[in-house]
Amino acid sequence: MRKKIAAANWKMNKTFQEGTNLINEILGADIHLDNNQQVVFSVPFPYLMPIQEQIGGRSNFFVAAQNCHHKTSGAFTGETSVDMIASMGVQFCVVGHSERREYFAESNATIAEKVNLCLSKNITPIFCCGEPLAIREDEIQNDFVAVQLDESLFHLDQDAIQKVVIAYEPIWAIGTGKTASADQAQEMHAHLRSVLASKYGKDIANNISILYGGSVKGSNANELFSQPDVDGGLVGGASLVASEFIQIITALK
Ligand code: PEP
């Protein structure tokens, strides 16, 4: 059965003290999670280890790196390799976030390399895809995201693809307060699942978690997460506020 996931993306926000306070508040809410429900905190690199320790043995809670380098090691000052992330016991890594694509010129091909490295170290890549506004206005978003899947994921075999979590994040909805409607999200998630099914078959497509990202809030999470093909969310701004993110976790079905 595919997992339902509430993933926080802190981006470059929160001091360490603010971050640990936020985690304390969220853990303090003592939310009951079923076996197939997970909460993932994508935090800045220096916080991965201490926040992982803060989470302790809670089996449904995880930390994630927000990025990794696409080479295994070497002279890349300031970068962090998948090996380093894995050596700290981190089990998730966000790859191909639209901010990385835009500000750091990450291509589908580079992201494919990151996906491979993560999988080689048993790290679950949270693979982000999604279209900019101009593509949505031209109504060619379905083809656009299909190419992103094709160029970054479709070299994977049937076993490997099921270890990937996909996050559909329309760029026009990220940090803008402009959420895709529940219908728009469901339509795109169903499309992504059908693209996966045409490559890997229906059973495998049904086994892959597809998260929605783009101005998810406590107030809209329930409606978005109730859509049949929406398996949770990747959440930026609202994940920085304990009461909001608690509501979002609670909305996992
Ligand atoms: C994100 O950072 O992936 C994101 C979706 O941000 P926000 O929730 O703030 O739109």
mmCIF file of C-alpha atoms and ligand atoms in Angstrom:
data_model
loop_
_atom_site.group_PDB
_atom_site.id
_atom_site.type_symbol
_atom_site.label_atom_id
_atom_site.label_comp_id
_atom_site.label_asym_id
_atom_site.label_seq_id
_atom_site.Cartn_x
_atom_site.Cartn_y
_atom_site.Cartn_z
ATOM 1 C CA MET A 1 0.000 0.000 0.000
ATOM 2 C CA ARG A 2 1.385 3.410 -0.861
ATOM 3 C CA LYS A 3 2.395 5.736 1.952
ATOM 4 C CA LYS A 4 0.578 8.926 2.944
ATOM 5 C CA ILE A 5 3.168 11.569 3.722
ATOM 6 C CA ALA A 6 3.235 15.058 5.216
ATOM 7 C CA ALA A 7 6.641 16.474 4.296
ATOM 8 C CA ALA A 8 7.828 19.802 5.668
ATOM 9 C CA ASN A 9 10.272 21.818 3.593
ATOM 10 C CA TRP A 10 11.887 24.419 5.815
ATOM 11 C CA LYS A 11 14.057 25.770 2.977
ATOM 12 C CA MET A 12 16.552 28.345 4.363
ATOM 13 C CA ASN A 13 14.432 29.274 7.375
ATOM 14 C CA LYS A 14 14.685 28.926 11.167
ATOM 15 C CA THR A 15 17.668 29.170 13.448
ATOM 16 C CA PHE A 16 18.566 25.923 15.164
ATOM 17 C CA GLN A 17 16.787 26.969 18.380
ATOM 18 C CA GLU A 18 13.658 27.975 16.481
ATOM 19 C CA GLY A 19 13.740 24.696 14.599
ATOM 20 C CA THR A 20 14.043 22.506 17.680
ATOM 21 C CA ASN A 21 11.233 24.459 19.368
ATOM 22 C CA LEU A 22 9.037 23.868 16.326
ATOM 23 C CA ILE A 23 9.786 20.136 16.362
ATOM 24 C CA ASN A 24 9.022 20.002 20.095
ATOM 25 C CA GLU A 25 5.635 21.624 19.559
ATOM 26 C CA ILE A 26 4.755 19.255 16.716
ATOM 27 C CA LEU A 27 5.885 16.126 18.560
ATOM 28 C CA GLY A 28 4.130 17.398 21.677
ATOM 29 C CA ALA A 29 0.807 17.255 19.844
ATOM 30 C CA ASP A 30 1.116 13.455 20.013
ATOM 31 C CA ILE A 31 -0.679 12.865 16.738
ATOM 32 C CA HIS A 32 -1.680 9.280 16.127
ATOM 33 C CA LEU A 33 -0.342 7.971 12.830
ATOM 34 C CA ASP A 34 -1.234 4.713 11.123
ATOM 35 C CA ASN A 35 1.497 2.432 9.783
ATOM 36 C CA ASN A 36 1.245 3.825 6.272
ATOM 37 C CA GLN A 37 1.402 7.481 7.370
ATOM 38 C CA GLN A 38 4.706 9.313 7.628
ATOM 39 C CA VAL A 39 5.931 12.767 8.591
ATOM 40 C CA VAL A 40 9.174 14.018 7.065
ATOM 41 C CA PHE A 41 11.054 17.178 8.045
ATOM 42 C CA SER A 42 13.333 18.507 5.283
ATOM 43 C CA VAL A 43 15.630 20.672 7.340
ATOM 44 C CA PRO A 44 18.885 22.540 6.665
ATOM 45 C CA PHE A 45 21.952 20.267 6.564
ATOM 46 C CA PRO A 46 23.453 21.277 9.941
ATOM 47 C CA TYR A 47 20.204 20.326 11.698
ATOM 48 C CA LEU A 48 19.791 16.845 10.213
ATOM 49 C CA MET A 49 21.616 14.940 12.926
ATOM 50 C CA PRO A 50 20.340 16.797 16.007
ATOM 51 C CA ILE A 51 16.756 16.878 14.770
ATOM 52 C CA GLN A 52 16.933 13.207 13.908
ATOM 53 C CA GLU A 53 18.029 12.631 17.510
ATOM 54 C CA GLN A 54 15.223 14.862 18.775
ATOM 55 C CA ILE A 55 12.696 12.757 16.852
ATOM 56 C CA GLY A 56 14.225 9.711 18.536
ATOM 57 C CA GLY A 57 12.585 6.367 18.049
ATOM 58 C CA ARG A 58 9.239 7.617 16.700
ATOM 59 C CA SER A 59 8.789 5.191 13.874
ATOM 60 C CA ASN A 60 6.672 7.364 11.543
ATOM 61 C CA PHE A 61 8.832 10.499 11.768
ATOM 62 C CA PHE A 62 11.894 11.153 9.606
ATOM 63 C CA VAL A 63 14.280 13.882 8.552
ATOM 64 C CA ALA A 64 15.172 14.626 4.927
ATOM 65 C CA ALA A 65 18.005 16.479 3.285
ATOM 66 C CA GLN A 66 16.784 19.287 1.023
ATOM 67 C CA ASN A 67 19.300 18.471 -1.682
ATOM 68 C CA CYS A 68 22.385 16.417 -2.474
ATOM 69 C CA HIS A 69 25.197 16.719 -4.993
ATOM 70 C CA HIS A 70 25.043 14.710 -8.200
ATOM 71 C CA LYS A 71 28.653 13.462 -7.892
ATOM 72 C CA THR A 72 29.818 10.949 -5.311
ATOM 73 C CA SER A 73 32.701 12.986 -3.826
ATOM 74 C CA GLY A 74 35.476 15.371 -4.716
ATOM 75 C CA ALA A 75 36.414 19.018 -5.087
ATOM 76 C CA PHE A 76 32.971 20.604 -4.763
ATOM 77 C CA THR A 77 33.425 23.104 -1.947
ATOM 78 C CA GLY A 78 30.283 23.700 0.051
ATOM 79 C CA GLU A 79 28.411 20.709 -1.334
ATOM 80 C CA THR A 80 27.067 17.601 0.404
ATOM 81 C CA SER A 81 27.185 14.103 -1.047
ATOM 82 C CA VAL A 82 24.626 11.334 -0.785
ATOM 83 C CA ASP A 83 27.257 9.228 1.009
ATOM 84 C CA MET A 84 27.519 11.878 3.714
ATOM 85 C CA ILE A 85 23.759 12.056 4.094
ATOM 86 C CA ALA A 86 23.461 8.268 4.254
ATOM 87 C CA SER A 87 26.280 8.054 6.811
ATOM 88 C CA MET A 88 24.138 10.068 9.225
ATOM 89 C CA GLY A 89 21.267 7.621 8.889
ATOM 90 C CA VAL A 90 19.078 10.056 6.932
ATOM 91 C CA GLN A 91 16.472 8.172 4.923
ATOM 92 C CA PHE A 92 14.957 10.835 2.633
ATOM 93 C CA CYS A 93 16.283 13.526 0.303
ATOM 94 C CA VAL A 94 14.362 16.117 -1.707
ATOM 95 C CA VAL A 95 15.643 16.272 -5.281
ATOM 96 C CA GLY A 96 14.776 18.610 -8.121
ATOM 97 C CA HIS A 97 12.868 21.205 -6.122
ATOM 98 C CA SER A 98 11.819 24.011 -8.475
ATOM 99 C CA GLU A 99 13.976 26.480 -6.520
ATOM 100 C CA ARG A 100 17.007 24.281 -7.204
ATOM 101 C CA ARG A 101 16.014 24.023 -10.855
ATOM 102 C CA GLU A 102 15.594 27.801 -11.127
ATOM 103 C CA TYR A 103 18.422 29.226 -8.980
ATOM 104 C CA PHE A 104 20.995 26.463 -9.432
ATOM 105 C CA ALA A 105 20.192 25.508 -13.021
ATOM 106 C CA GLU A 106 19.484 21.866 -12.238
ATOM 107 C CA SER A 107 18.448 19.916 -15.313
ATOM 108 C CA ASN A 108 16.342 16.784 -15.578
ATOM 109 C CA ALA A 109 19.563 14.895 -16.371
ATOM 110 C CA THR A 110 21.351 16.135 -13.231
ATOM 111 C CA ILE A 111 18.314 15.280 -11.154
ATOM 112 C CA ALA A 112 18.348 11.756 -12.627
ATOM 113 C CA GLU A 113 21.915 11.374 -11.310
ATOM 114 C CA LYS A 114 20.822 12.505 -7.856
ATOM 115 C CA VAL A 115 17.919 10.032 -7.892
ATOM 116 C CA ASN A 116 20.333 7.213 -8.771
ATOM 117 C CA LEU A 117 22.777 8.133 -6.025
ATOM 118 C CA CYS A 118 20.001 8.332 -3.418
ATOM 119 C CA LEU A 119 18.634 4.937 -4.397
ATOM 120 C CA SER A 120 22.112 3.410 -4.359
ATOM 121 C CA LYS A 121 22.331 4.370 -0.661
ATOM 122 C CA ASN A 122 18.761 3.370 0.240
ATOM 123 C CA ILE A 123 17.676 6.979 0.574
ATOM 124 C CA THR A 124 14.148 7.719 -0.649
ATOM 125 C CA PRO A 125 14.275 10.554 -3.161
ATOM 126 C CA ILE A 126 11.338 12.962 -2.934
ATOM 127 C CA PHE A 127 11.383 13.878 -6.603
ATOM 128 C CA CYS A 128 9.804 17.255 -7.365
ATOM 129 C CA CYS A 129 8.183 18.098 -10.679
ATOM 130 C CA GLY A 130 5.753 20.753 -11.817
ATOM 131 C CA GLU A 131 5.141 23.401 -14.416
ATOM 132 C CA PRO A 132 5.671 27.176 -14.463
ATOM 133 C CA LEU A 133 2.725 29.508 -14.971
ATOM 134 C CA ALA A 134 3.333 30.079 -18.707
ATOM 135 C CA ILE A 135 3.108 26.340 -19.370
ATOM 136 C CA ARG A 136 -0.148 26.103 -17.402
ATOM 137 C CA GLU A 137 -1.551 29.076 -19.323
ATOM 138 C CA ASP A 138 -0.689 27.338 -22.599
ATOM 139 C CA GLU A 139 -2.424 24.208 -21.244
ATOM 140 C CA ILE A 140 0.588 21.994 -21.953
ATOM 141 C CA GLN A 141 1.329 21.119 -18.315
ATOM 142 C CA ASN A 142 0.565 17.419 -18.809
ATOM 143 C CA ASP A 143 3.241 17.019 -21.458
ATOM 144 C CA PHE A 144 5.676 19.161 -19.490
ATOM 145 C CA VAL A 145 5.552 16.990 -16.351
ATOM 146 C CA ALA A 146 5.572 13.784 -18.415
ATOM 147 C CA VAL A 147 8.923 14.875 -19.871
ATOM 148 C CA GLN A 148 10.255 15.589 -16.357
ATOM 149 C CA LEU A 149 9.330 12.035 -15.314
ATOM 150 C CA ASP A 150 10.703 10.567 -18.497
ATOM 151 C CA GLU A 151 14.074 12.318 -18.299
ATOM 152 C CA SER A 152 14.692 11.940 -14.561
ATOM 153 C CA LEU A 153 12.965 8.707 -13.564
ATOM 154 C CA PHE A 154 12.109 6.439 -16.454
ATOM 155 C CA HIS A 155 15.562 4.860 -16.673
ATOM 156 C CA LEU A 156 14.725 3.164 -13.340
ATOM 157 C CA ASP A 157 13.603 -0.451 -13.271
ATOM 158 C CA GLN A 158 10.311 -1.647 -11.778
ATOM 159 C CA ASP A 159 11.794 -2.198 -8.358
ATOM 160 C CA ALA A 160 13.601 1.136 -8.146
ATOM 161 C CA ILE A 161 10.712 3.329 -9.311
ATOM 162 C CA GLN A 162 8.606 2.118 -6.389
ATOM 163 C CA LYS A 163 11.221 3.500 -3.985
ATOM 164 C CA VAL A 164 10.690 7.042 -5.261
ATOM 165 C CA VAL A 165 8.205 9.522 -3.800
ATOM 166 C CA ILE A 166 6.945 12.061 -6.335
ATOM 167 C CA ALA A 167 5.942 15.589 -5.339
ATOM 168 C CA TYR A 168 3.891 17.485 -7.901
ATOM 169 C CA GLU A 169 4.475 21.173 -7.250
ATOM 170 C CA PRO A 170 3.055 23.640 -9.771
ATOM 171 C CA ILE A 171 5.567 26.486 -9.622
ATOM 172 C CA TRP A 172 2.826 29.114 -9.795
ATOM 173 C CA ALA A 173 1.486 27.788 -6.497
ATOM 174 C CA ILE A 174 4.742 27.639 -4.518
ATOM 175 C CA GLY A 175 4.991 30.329 -1.870
ATOM 176 C CA THR A 176 2.397 32.426 -3.704
ATOM 177 C CA GLY A 177 -0.626 31.646 -1.567
ATOM 178 C CA LYS A 178 -2.232 30.485 -4.819
ATOM 179 C CA THR A 179 -3.096 26.818 -4.274
ATOM 180 C CA ALA A 180 -4.126 24.521 -7.093
ATOM 181 C CA SER A 181 -7.765 23.612 -6.559
ATOM 182 C CA ALA A 182 -8.437 20.114 -5.319
ATOM 183 C CA ASP A 183 -9.756 19.295 -8.816
ATOM 184 C CA GLN A 184 -6.628 20.657 -10.521
ATOM 185 C CA ALA A 185 -4.419 18.674 -8.144
ATOM 186 C CA GLN A 186 -6.399 15.468 -8.616
ATOM 187 C CA GLU A 187 -6.414 15.886 -12.398
ATOM 188 C CA MET A 188 -2.630 16.223 -12.531
ATOM 189 C CA HIS A 189 -1.981 13.439 -10.016
ATOM 190 C CA ALA A 190 -4.220 11.087 -12.010
ATOM 191 C CA HIS A 191 -2.292 12.096 -15.129
ATOM 192 C CA LEU A 192 1.062 11.408 -13.436
ATOM 193 C CA ARG A 193 -0.200 8.037 -12.280
ATOM 194 C CA SER A 194 -1.367 7.171 -15.789
ATOM 195 C CA VAL A 195 2.039 8.164 -17.210
ATOM 196 C CA LEU A 196 3.661 5.904 -14.594
ATOM 197 C CA ALA A 197 1.198 3.124 -15.457
ATOM 198 C CA SER A 198 1.941 3.347 -19.164
ATOM 199 C CA LYS A 199 5.628 2.822 -18.424
ATOM 200 C CA TYR A 200 5.510 0.382 -15.477
ATOM 201 C CA GLY A 201 1.957 -0.997 -15.337
ATOM 202 C CA LYS A 202 -1.006 -0.102 -13.172
ATOM 203 C CA ASP A 203 -0.048 -2.051 -10.044
ATOM 204 C CA ILE A 204 3.316 -0.349 -9.787
ATOM 205 C CA ALA A 205 1.822 3.085 -10.514
ATOM 206 C CA ASN A 206 -0.695 2.516 -7.725
ATOM 207 C CA ASN A 207 2.129 1.770 -5.331
ATOM 208 C CA ILE A 208 3.899 5.124 -5.764
ATOM 209 C CA SER A 209 3.134 8.023 -3.419
ATOM 210 C CA ILE A 210 2.427 11.306 -5.203
ATOM 211 C CA LEU A 211 2.417 14.366 -2.933
ATOM 212 C CA TYR A 212 0.972 17.750 -3.782
ATOM 213 C CA GLY A 213 2.973 20.915 -3.022
ATOM 214 C CA GLY A 214 2.047 24.557 -3.471
ATOM 215 C CA SER A 215 0.602 26.688 -0.664
ATOM 216 C CA VAL A 216 -0.804 23.756 1.291
ATOM 217 C CA LYS A 217 -2.211 25.083 4.577
ATOM 218 C CA GLY A 218 -4.076 23.735 7.556
ATOM 219 C CA SER A 219 -7.291 25.021 6.013
ATOM 220 C CA ASN A 220 -6.974 23.332 2.596
ATOM 221 C CA ALA A 221 -5.058 20.140 3.454
ATOM 222 C CA ASN A 222 -8.161 18.081 4.153
ATOM 223 C CA GLU A 223 -9.732 18.773 0.787
ATOM 224 C CA LEU A 224 -6.483 18.264 -1.135
ATOM 225 C CA PHE A 225 -5.514 15.067 0.697
ATOM 226 C CA SER A 226 -8.989 13.560 0.242
ATOM 227 C CA GLN A 227 -8.458 13.373 -3.508
ATOM 228 C CA PRO A 228 -7.937 9.749 -4.534
ATOM 229 C CA ASP A 229 -4.543 10.300 -6.170
ATOM 230 C CA VAL A 230 -3.139 12.826 -3.679
ATOM 231 C CA ASP A 231 -1.096 10.992 -1.059
ATOM 232 C CA GLY A 232 -0.172 13.938 1.140
ATOM 233 C CA GLY A 233 1.828 17.106 0.691
ATOM 234 C CA LEU A 234 5.214 18.764 0.476
ATOM 235 C CA VAL A 235 4.744 21.928 2.481
ATOM 236 C CA GLY A 236 6.898 25.040 2.644
ATOM 237 C CA GLY A 237 5.540 28.121 4.448
ATOM 238 C CA ALA A 238 2.868 26.379 6.513
ATOM 239 C CA SER A 239 5.367 23.818 7.799
ATOM 240 C CA LEU A 240 7.124 26.609 9.708
ATOM 241 C CA VAL A 241 4.119 27.151 11.984
ATOM 242 C CA ALA A 242 3.423 24.353 14.459
ATOM 243 C CA SER A 243 -0.379 24.713 14.564
ATOM 244 C CA GLU A 244 -0.569 24.738 10.741
ATOM 245 C CA PHE A 245 1.646 21.720 10.242
ATOM 246 C CA ILE A 246 -0.129 19.782 12.993
ATOM 247 C CA GLN A 247 -3.397 20.371 11.109
ATOM 248 C CA ILE A 248 -1.731 19.227 7.885
ATOM 249 C CA ILE A 249 -0.423 16.029 9.492
ATOM 250 C CA THR A 250 -3.866 15.376 10.924
ATOM 251 C CA ALA A 251 -5.352 15.709 7.429
ATOM 252 C CA LEU A 252 -3.460 12.622 6.211
ATOM 253 C CA LYS A 253 -6.073 9.981 5.473
HETATM 254 C C1 PEP B 1 7.682 24.013 -1.259
HETATM 255 O O1 PEP B 1 8.594 24.624 -0.761
HETATM 256 O O2 PEP B 1 7.903 22.929 -1.791
HETATM 257 C C2 PEP B 1 6.348 24.580 -1.204
HETATM 258 C C3 PEP B 1 5.363 23.931 -1.750
HETATM 259 O O3 PEP B 1 6.216 25.804 -0.582
HETATM 260 P P1 PEP B 1 4.832 26.490 -0.112
HETATM 261 O O4 PEP B 1 4.070 25.445 0.654
HETATM 262 O O5 PEP B 1 5.256 27.643 0.741
HETATM 263 O O6 PEP B 1 4.103 26.899 -1.340
#
